[in-house]
Coordinates of C-alpha atoms and ligand atoms in Angstrom, one line a residue:
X1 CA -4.6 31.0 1.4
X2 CA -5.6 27.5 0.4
X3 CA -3.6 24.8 1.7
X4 CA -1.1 22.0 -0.8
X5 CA -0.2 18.8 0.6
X6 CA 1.7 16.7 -1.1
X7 CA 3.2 13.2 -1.1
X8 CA 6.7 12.6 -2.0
X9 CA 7.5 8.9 -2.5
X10 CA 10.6 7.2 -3.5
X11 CA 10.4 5.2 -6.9
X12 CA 13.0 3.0 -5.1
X13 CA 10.7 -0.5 -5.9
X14 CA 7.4 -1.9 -5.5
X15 CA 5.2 1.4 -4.0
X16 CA 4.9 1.2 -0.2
X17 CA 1.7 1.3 1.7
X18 CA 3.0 4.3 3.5
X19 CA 2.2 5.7 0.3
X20 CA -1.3 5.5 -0.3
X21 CA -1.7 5.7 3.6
X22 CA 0.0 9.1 3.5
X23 CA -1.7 10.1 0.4
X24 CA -5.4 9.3 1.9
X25 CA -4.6 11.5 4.6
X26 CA -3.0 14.7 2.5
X27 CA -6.1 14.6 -0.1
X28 CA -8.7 14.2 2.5
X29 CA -7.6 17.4 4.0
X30 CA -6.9 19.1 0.5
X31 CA -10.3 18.3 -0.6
X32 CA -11.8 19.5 2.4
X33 CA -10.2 22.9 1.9
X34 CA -10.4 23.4 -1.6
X35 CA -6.6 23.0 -1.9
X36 CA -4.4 21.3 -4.2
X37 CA -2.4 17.9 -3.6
X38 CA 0.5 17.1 -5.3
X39 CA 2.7 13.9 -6.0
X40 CA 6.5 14.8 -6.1
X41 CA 8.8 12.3 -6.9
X42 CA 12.2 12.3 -4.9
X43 CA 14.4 10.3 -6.7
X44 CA 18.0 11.5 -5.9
X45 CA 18.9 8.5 -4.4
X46 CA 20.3 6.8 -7.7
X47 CA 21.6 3.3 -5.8
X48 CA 18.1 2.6 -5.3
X49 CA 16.0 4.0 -7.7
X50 CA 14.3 1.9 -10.2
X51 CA 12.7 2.5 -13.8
X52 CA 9.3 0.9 -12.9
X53 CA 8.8 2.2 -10.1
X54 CA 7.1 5.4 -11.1
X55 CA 4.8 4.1 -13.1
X56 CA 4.3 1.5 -10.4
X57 CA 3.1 4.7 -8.1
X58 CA 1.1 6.1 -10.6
X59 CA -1.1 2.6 -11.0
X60 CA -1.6 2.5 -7.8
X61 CA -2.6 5.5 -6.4
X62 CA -5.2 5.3 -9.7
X63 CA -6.6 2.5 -8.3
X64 CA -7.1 3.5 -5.3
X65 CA -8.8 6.6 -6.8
X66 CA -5.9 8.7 -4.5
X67 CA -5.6 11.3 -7.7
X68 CA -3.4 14.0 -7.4
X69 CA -3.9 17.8 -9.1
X70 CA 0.2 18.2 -9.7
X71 CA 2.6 16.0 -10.5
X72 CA 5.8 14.8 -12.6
X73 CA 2.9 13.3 -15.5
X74 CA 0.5 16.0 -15.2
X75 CA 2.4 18.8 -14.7
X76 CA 1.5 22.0 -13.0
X77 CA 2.7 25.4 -12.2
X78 CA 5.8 24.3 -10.1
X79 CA 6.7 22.1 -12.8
X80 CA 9.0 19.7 -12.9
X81 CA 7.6 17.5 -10.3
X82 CA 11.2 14.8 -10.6
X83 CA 14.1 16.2 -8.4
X84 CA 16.1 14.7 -10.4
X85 CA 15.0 17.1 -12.8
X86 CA 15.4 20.2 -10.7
X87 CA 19.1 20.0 -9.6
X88 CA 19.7 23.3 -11.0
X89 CA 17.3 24.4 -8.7
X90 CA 18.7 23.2 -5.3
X91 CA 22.9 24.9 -5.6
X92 CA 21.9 28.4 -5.0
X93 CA 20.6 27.6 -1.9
X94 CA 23.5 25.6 -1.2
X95 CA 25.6 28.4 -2.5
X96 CA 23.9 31.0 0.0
X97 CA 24.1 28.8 3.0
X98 CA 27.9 27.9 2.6
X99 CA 28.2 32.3 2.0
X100 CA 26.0 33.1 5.1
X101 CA 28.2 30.6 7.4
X102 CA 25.6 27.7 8.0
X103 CA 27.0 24.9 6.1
X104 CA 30.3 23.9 5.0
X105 CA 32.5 21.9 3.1
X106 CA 33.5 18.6 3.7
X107 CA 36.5 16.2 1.8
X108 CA 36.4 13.5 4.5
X109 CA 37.1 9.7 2.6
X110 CA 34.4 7.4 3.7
X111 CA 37.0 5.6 5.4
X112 CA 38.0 8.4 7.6
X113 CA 34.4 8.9 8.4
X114 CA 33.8 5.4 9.2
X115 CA 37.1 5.1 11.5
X116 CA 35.8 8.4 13.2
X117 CA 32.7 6.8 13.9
X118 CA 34.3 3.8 15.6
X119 CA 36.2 5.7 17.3
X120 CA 33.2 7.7 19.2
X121 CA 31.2 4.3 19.5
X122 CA 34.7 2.5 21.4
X123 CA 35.0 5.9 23.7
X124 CA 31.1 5.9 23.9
X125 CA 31.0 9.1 23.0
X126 CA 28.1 10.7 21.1
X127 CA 28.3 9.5 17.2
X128 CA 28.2 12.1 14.9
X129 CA 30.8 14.3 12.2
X130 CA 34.0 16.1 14.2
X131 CA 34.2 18.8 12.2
X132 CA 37.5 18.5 11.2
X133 CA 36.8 20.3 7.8
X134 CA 35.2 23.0 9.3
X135 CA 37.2 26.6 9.1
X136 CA 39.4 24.7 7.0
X137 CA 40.6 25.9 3.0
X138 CA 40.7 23.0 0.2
X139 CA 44.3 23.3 0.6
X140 CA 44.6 23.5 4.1
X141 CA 42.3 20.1 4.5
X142 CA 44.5 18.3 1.9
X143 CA 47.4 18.2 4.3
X144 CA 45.6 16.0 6.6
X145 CA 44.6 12.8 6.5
X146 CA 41.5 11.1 4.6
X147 CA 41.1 13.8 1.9
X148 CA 38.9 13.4 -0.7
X149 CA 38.8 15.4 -3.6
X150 CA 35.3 15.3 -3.9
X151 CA 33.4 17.6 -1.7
X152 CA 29.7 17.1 0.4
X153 CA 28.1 20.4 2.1
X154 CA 27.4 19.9 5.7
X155 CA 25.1 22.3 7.7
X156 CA 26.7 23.8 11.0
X157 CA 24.2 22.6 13.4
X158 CA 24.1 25.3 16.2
X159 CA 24.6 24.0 19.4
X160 CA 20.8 26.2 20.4
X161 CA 19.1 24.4 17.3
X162 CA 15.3 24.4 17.7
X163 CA 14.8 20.9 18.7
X164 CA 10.7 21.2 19.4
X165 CA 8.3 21.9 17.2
X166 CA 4.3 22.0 17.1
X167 CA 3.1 19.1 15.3
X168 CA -0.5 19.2 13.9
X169 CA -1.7 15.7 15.4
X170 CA 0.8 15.4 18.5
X171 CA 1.1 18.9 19.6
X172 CA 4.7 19.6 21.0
X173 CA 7.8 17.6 19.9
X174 CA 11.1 17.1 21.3
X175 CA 13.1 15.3 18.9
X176 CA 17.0 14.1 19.3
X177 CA 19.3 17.3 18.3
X178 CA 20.8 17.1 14.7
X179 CA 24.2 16.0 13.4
X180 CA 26.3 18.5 10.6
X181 CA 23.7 16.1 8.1
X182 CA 25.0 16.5 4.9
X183 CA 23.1 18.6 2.1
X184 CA 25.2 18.3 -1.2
X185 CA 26.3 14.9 -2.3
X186 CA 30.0 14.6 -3.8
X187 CA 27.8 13.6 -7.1
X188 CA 26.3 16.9 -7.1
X189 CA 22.7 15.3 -6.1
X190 CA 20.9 17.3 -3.0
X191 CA 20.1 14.9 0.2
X192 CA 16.9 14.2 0.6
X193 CA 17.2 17.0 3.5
X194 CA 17.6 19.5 1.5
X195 CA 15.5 18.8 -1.7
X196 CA 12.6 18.4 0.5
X197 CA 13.1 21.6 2.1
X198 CA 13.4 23.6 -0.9
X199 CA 11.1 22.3 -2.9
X200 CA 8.2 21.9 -0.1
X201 CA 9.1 26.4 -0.3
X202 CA 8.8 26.7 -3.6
X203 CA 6.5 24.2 -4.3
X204 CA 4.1 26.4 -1.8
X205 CA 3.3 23.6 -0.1
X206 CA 1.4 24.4 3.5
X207 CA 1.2 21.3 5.2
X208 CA 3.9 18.5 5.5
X209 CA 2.0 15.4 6.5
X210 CA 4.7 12.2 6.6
X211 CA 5.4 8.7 8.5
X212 CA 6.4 9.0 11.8
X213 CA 10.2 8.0 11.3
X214 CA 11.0 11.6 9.8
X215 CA 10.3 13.5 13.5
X216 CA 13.9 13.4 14.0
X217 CA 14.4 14.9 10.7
X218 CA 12.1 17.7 11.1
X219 CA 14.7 20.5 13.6
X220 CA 17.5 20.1 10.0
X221 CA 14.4 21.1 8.1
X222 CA 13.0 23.7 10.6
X223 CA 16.9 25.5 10.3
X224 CA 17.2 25.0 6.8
X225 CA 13.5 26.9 6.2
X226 CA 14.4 29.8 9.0
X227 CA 18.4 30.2 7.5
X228 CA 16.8 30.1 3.9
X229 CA 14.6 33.2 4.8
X230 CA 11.7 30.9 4.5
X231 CA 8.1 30.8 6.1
X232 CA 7.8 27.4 7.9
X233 CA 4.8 24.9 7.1
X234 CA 2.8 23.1 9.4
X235 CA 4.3 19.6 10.2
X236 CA 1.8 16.3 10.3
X237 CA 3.6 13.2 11.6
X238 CA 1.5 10.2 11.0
X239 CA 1.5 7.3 12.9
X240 CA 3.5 4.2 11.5
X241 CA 1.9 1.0 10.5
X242 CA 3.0 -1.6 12.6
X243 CA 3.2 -5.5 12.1
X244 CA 1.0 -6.9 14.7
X245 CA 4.3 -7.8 16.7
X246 CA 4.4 -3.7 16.7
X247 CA 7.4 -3.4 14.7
X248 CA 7.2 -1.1 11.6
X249 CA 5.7 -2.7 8.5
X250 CA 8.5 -3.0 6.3
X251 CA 8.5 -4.9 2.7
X252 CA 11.3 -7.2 3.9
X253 CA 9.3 -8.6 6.7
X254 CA 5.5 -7.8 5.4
X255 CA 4.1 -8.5 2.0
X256 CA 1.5 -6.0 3.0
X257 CA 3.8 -3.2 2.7
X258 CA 3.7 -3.6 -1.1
X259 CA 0.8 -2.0 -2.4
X260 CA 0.4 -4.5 -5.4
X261 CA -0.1 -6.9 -2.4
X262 CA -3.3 -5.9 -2.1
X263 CA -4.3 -6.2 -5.7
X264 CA -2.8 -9.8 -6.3
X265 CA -4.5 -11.0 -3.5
X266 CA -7.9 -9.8 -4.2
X267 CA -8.7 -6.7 -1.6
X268 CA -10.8 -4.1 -3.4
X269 CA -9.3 -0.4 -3.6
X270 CA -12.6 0.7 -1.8
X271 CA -11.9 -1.2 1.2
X272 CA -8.1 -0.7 1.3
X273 CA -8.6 3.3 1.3
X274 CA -11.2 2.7 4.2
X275 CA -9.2 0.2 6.2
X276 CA -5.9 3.1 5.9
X277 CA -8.3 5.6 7.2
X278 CA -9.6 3.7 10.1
X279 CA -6.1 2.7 10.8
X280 CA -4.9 6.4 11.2
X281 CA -8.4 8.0 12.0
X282 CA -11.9 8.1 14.1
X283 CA -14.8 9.2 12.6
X284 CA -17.0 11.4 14.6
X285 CA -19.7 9.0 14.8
X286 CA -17.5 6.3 15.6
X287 CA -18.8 4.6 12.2
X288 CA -15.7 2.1 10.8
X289 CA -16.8 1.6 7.3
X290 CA -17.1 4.9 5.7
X291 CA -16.2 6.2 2.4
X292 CA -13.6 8.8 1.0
X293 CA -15.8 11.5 0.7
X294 CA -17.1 10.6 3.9
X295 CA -13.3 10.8 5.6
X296 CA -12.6 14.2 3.8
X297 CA -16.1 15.7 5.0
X298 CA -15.3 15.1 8.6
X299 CA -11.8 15.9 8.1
X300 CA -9.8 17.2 11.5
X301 CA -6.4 16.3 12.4
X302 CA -7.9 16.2 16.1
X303 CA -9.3 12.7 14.9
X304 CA -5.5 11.5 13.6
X305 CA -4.7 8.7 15.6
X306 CA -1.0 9.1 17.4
X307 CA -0.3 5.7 18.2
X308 CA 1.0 3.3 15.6
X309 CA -1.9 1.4 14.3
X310 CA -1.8 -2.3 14.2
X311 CA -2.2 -3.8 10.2
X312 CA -4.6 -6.2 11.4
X313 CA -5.6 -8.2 8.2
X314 CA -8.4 -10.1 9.6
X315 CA -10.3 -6.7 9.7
X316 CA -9.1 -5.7 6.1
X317 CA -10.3 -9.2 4.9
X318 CA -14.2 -7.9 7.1
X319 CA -14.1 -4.4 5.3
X320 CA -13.2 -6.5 2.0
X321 CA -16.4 -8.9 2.3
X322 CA -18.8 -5.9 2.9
X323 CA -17.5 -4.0 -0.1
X324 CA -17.6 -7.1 -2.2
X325 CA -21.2 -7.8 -1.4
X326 CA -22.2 -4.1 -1.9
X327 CA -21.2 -4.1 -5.5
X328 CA -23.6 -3.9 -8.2
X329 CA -23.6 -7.4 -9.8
X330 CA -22.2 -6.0 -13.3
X331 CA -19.3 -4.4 -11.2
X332 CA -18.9 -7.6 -9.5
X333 CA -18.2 -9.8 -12.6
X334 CA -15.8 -7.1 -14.0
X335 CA -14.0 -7.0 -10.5
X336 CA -13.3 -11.0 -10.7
X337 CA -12.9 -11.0 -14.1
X338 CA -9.0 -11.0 -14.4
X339 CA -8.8 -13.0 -11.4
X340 CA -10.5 -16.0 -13.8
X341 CA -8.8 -15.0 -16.9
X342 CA -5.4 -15.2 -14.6
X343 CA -6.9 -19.4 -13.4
X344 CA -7.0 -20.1 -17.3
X345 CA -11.0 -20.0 -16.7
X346 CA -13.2 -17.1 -18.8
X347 CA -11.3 -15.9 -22.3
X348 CA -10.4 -12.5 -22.5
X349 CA -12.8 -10.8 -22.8
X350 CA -15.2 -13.6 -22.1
X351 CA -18.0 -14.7 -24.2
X352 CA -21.1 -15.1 -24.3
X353 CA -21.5 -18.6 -22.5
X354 CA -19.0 -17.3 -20.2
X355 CA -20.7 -14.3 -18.9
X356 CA -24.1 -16.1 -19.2
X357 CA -22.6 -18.3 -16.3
X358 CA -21.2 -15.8 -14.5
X359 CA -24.5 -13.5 -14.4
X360 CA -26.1 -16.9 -13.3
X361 CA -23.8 -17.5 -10.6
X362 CA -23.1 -14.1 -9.0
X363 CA -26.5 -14.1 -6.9
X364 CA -24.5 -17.0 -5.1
X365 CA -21.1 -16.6 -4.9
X366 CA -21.1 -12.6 -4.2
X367 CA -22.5 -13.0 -0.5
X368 CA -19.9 -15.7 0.1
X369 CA -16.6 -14.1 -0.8
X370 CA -14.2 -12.3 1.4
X371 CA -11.5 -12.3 -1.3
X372 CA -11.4 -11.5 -5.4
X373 CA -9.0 -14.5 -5.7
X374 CA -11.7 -16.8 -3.8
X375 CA -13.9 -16.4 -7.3
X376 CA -11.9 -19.2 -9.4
X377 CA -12.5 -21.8 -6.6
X378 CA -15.8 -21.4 -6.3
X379 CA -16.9 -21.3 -9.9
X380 CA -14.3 -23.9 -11.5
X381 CA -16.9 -26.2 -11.4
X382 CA -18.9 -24.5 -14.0
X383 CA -16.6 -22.8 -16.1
X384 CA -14.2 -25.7 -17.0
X385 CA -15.0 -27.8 -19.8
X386 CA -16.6 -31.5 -19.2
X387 CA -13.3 -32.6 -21.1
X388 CA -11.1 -30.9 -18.6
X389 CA -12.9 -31.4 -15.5
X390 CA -11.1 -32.9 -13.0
X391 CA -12.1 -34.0 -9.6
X392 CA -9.6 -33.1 -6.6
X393 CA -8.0 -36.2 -5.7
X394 CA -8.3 -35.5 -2.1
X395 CA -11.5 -34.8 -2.5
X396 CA -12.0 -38.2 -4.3
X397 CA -9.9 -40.1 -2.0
X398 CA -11.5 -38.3 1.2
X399 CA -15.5 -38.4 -0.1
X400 CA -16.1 -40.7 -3.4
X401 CA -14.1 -44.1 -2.8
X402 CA -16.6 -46.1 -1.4
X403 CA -19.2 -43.6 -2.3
X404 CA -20.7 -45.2 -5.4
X405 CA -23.9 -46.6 -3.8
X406 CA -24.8 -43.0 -2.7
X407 CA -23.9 -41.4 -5.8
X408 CA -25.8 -44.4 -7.8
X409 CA -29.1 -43.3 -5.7
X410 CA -28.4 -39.6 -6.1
X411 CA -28.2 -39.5 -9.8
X412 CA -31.3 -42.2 -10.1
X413 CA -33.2 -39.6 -7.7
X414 CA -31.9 -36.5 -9.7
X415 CA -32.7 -38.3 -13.5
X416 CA -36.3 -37.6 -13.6
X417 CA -36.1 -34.4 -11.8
X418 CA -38.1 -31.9 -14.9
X419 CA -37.9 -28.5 -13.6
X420 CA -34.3 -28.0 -12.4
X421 CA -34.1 -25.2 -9.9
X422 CA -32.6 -25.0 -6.4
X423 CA -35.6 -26.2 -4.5
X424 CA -36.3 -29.4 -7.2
X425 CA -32.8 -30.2 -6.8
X426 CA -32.5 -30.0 -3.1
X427 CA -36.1 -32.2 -2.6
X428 CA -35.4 -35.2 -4.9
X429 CA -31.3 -35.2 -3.5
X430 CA -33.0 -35.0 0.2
X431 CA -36.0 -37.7 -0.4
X432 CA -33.1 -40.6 -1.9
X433 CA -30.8 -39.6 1.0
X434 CA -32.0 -38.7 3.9
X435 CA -34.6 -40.2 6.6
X436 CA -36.9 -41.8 3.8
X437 CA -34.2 -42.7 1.6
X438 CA -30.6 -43.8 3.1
X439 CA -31.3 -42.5 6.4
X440 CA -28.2 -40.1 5.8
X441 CA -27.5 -36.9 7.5
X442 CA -27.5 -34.0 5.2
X443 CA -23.6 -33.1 5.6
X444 CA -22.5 -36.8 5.2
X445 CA -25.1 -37.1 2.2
X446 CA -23.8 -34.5 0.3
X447 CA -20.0 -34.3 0.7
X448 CA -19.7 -36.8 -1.8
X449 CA -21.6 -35.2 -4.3
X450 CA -19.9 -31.8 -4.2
X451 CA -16.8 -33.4 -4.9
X452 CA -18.1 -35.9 -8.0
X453 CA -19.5 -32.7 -9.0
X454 CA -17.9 -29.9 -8.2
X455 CA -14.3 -31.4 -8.0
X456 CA -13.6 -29.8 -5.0
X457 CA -14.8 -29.4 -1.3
X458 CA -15.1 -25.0 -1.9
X459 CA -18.3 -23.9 -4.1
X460 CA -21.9 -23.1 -3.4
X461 CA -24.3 -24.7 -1.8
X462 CA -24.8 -28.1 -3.2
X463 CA -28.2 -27.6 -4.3
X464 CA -27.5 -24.3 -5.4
X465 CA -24.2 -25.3 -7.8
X466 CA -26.3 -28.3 -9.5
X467 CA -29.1 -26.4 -10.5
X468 CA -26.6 -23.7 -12.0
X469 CA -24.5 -26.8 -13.3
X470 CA -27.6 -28.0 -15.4
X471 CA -29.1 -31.3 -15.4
X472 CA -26.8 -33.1 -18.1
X473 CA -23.6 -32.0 -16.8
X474 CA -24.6 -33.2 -13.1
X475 CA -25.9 -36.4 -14.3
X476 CA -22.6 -37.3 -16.2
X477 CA -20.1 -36.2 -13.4
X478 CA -22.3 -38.4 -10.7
X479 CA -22.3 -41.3 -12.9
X480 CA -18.6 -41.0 -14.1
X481 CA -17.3 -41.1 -10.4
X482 CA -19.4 -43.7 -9.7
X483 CA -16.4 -46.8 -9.2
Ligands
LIG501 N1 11.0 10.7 0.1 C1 10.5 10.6 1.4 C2 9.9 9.2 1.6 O1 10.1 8.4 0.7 C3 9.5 11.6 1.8 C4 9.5 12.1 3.2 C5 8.7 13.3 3.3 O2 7.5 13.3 3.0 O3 9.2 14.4 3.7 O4 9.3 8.8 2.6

């Protein structure tokens, strides 16, 4: 039989890293096998859902290139893919469970439940529902007190319930034994308990693979698939990403937990999908920059990692450089692109001056770059206008006061300079400045300079951004920050 993973997010906000980090993992094991992944979304919690969110998911798994083969805009044979969509679905099984004796109803207020649990927590007693409906008609409940009329379905936890389970990356579990959780909502919506359950059955799906938090989760679901008459899959807890203070990343406390993070600050999916898979995995060879394809050849849930990984940027921002400098240079300008249409600097799409600079300037600002969002520093200085260029005051206040002797001599060394190229540049800058010239040192010499010139302290090499500058345009910015 061929295996179906899928991935069942939330579209409760801004797509969580957990997402793409789960995702990695399912479709590198589904491609392995030939099997299918699919992208369910499980949106019965109405307080928090939100309309963009979908649409949010779908982006970006697409740019990570995390594609699935089924799902609520592609459709498929277990169609639709939107629990919201399949309520219909989910009552039988309700129906059949409350029949066979494993789950009940329940007309507890909210206030009774919350009293109840106060009561257990001031007796320090084990939290958890009493059971008072339980055995008990509509009528007979409504005598007492904290009757609602509207109804949830509780399972009867069995005091024997199967509390261990095999787990494919940590072997045996133990987790905590269940409460009576709640499968039917008074609003008719399915808890995310049971949806998941019946629709990971009918959905055929083979392998469960989810964040570590649902462990305790797992012996409801193990009851639900044995009561329901159902074969159960194999279970896949992967380990949560912790903050490097180890506590779990969370989109309160870590702006890394929100995938368009990632994008707004300038990573490249490439390295992303690599840095999630060294997070969670080892590669046989040990290699830590390896590809997709790569990951999914080598695939064994042996290699899953069990202990939380630490999200340790610094080593995103390593794997980010390397895939930034392996990009062909035509890639390269289309990956900065909206980064300098976003810093007012290229038109959209650019023109022809535009990309003429930027196919001039790539052979030195591509090995430099750790970041997307590093490219509008470093080529300001060339794509704003004369009329608009403006030197950084602290740059100017820091470098060019006081500077105008040196900038006098480096713009009458640089004026009858003919062929204008790095190494003519660099020569006639060096011979008015250095030993035979002001007896400068090359750091001191030049600081100056790059501000007059480049307006700010971050571009190229000095000798490098004058001769893609041009002659003219140096020559005016040296002279018109000479004071
Ligand atoms: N909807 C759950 C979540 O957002 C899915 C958990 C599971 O994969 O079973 O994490």
């Amino acid at each position: 039989m061929s295996v179906r993973l899928r991935v069942a997010p939330s579209p409760t906000g801004d797509p969580h890293v957990g997402t793409a980090y789960v995702s990695l993992f399912c479709l590198a094991f589904a491609r392995q096998q030939g099997g299918q992944f699919v992208l369910r979304l499980e949106d019965t919690d109405r307080a928090r859902f939100r309309e963009d969110s979908e649409q949010q998911i779908y982006d970006m798994l697409h740019w990570l290139s995390l594609d699935w083969d089924e799902g609520p805009d592609k459709g498929g044979p277990f169609a639709p893919y939107r629990q919201s969509e399949r309520l219909d679905t989910y009552r039988p099984h309700v129906d059949a469970l409350v029949a066979d004796g494993h789950a009940y109803y329940c007309w507890c207020t909210p206030d009774r439940l919350q009293a109840m649990r106060e009561e257990q927590q001031k007796r320090k007693m084990p939290t958890g529902y009493d059971r008072l409906c339980y055995g008990k008609t509509r009528e007979e409940r409504a005598e007492l007190p904290g009757f609602s009329d509207a109804a949830v379905v509780r399972m009867l936890i069995p005091d024997d319930a199967p509390i261990a389970f095999t787990d494919v990356i940590r072997g045996e579990v133990h987790a905590p034994t269940p409460d009576d959780q709640v499968i039917l909502k008074a609003d008719g919506f399915p808890t995310y308990h049971l949806a998941v359950v019946v629709d990971d059955h009918l959905m055929g799906i083979t392998h469960v693979v989810r964040g570590e938090e649902w462990i305790s989760s797992t012996p409801k679901h193990l009851l639900l698939f044995d009561w329901l008459g159902w074969e159960r899959p194999a279970f896949a807890h992967m380990p949560l990403l912790r903050n490097t203070d180890k506590s779990k990343i969370s989109k309160r406390k870590n702006p890394a937990a929100r995938l368009t993070w990632f994008v707004e600050e300038g990573y490249l999916p490439e390295a992303l999908v690599n840095f999630l898979g060294l997070l969670g995995y080892s590669m046989p060879s040990g290699e830590e920059i390896f590809t997709f394809d790569e990951m999914s050849a080598s695939f064994d849930w042996s290699r899953v990692n069990t202990v939380g990984p630490v999200f340790d940027l610094d080593k995103l921002g390593w794997l980010n450089g390397h895939y930034l400098r392996e990009l062909a240079p035509d890639d390269f300008v289309r990956r900065v692109l909206p980064f300098l249409h976003d810093a007012g600097l290229v038109a959209h799409p650019p023109t022809a001056t535009e990309q003429a600079v930027l196919a001039a300037a790539v052979p030195e600002i591509q090995p430099r770059m750790k970041l997307l969002t590093e490219a509008p520093g470093l080529l300001r200085f060339l794509l704003v206008s004369e009329e608009s260029f403006v030197v950084d005051p602290e740059a100017v206040e820091k470098h060019v006061v006081g500077s105008g002797a040196l900038l006098a001599a480096a713009a009458d060394a640089l004026e009858p300079v003919e062929v204008w190229d790095t190494a003519h540049v660099q020569g006639a800058m060096d011979a008015a400045l250095l030993e035979d010239g002001l007896g400068l040192k090359r750091g001191k010499a030049y600081a100056p300079i790059r501000a007059a010139v480049c307006g700010s302290s971050i571009s190229p090499p000095l000798p490098e951004s004058l001769a893609l500058l041009g002659k003219e345009r140096t020559l005016r910015r040296l002279r018109a920050a000479i004071v």
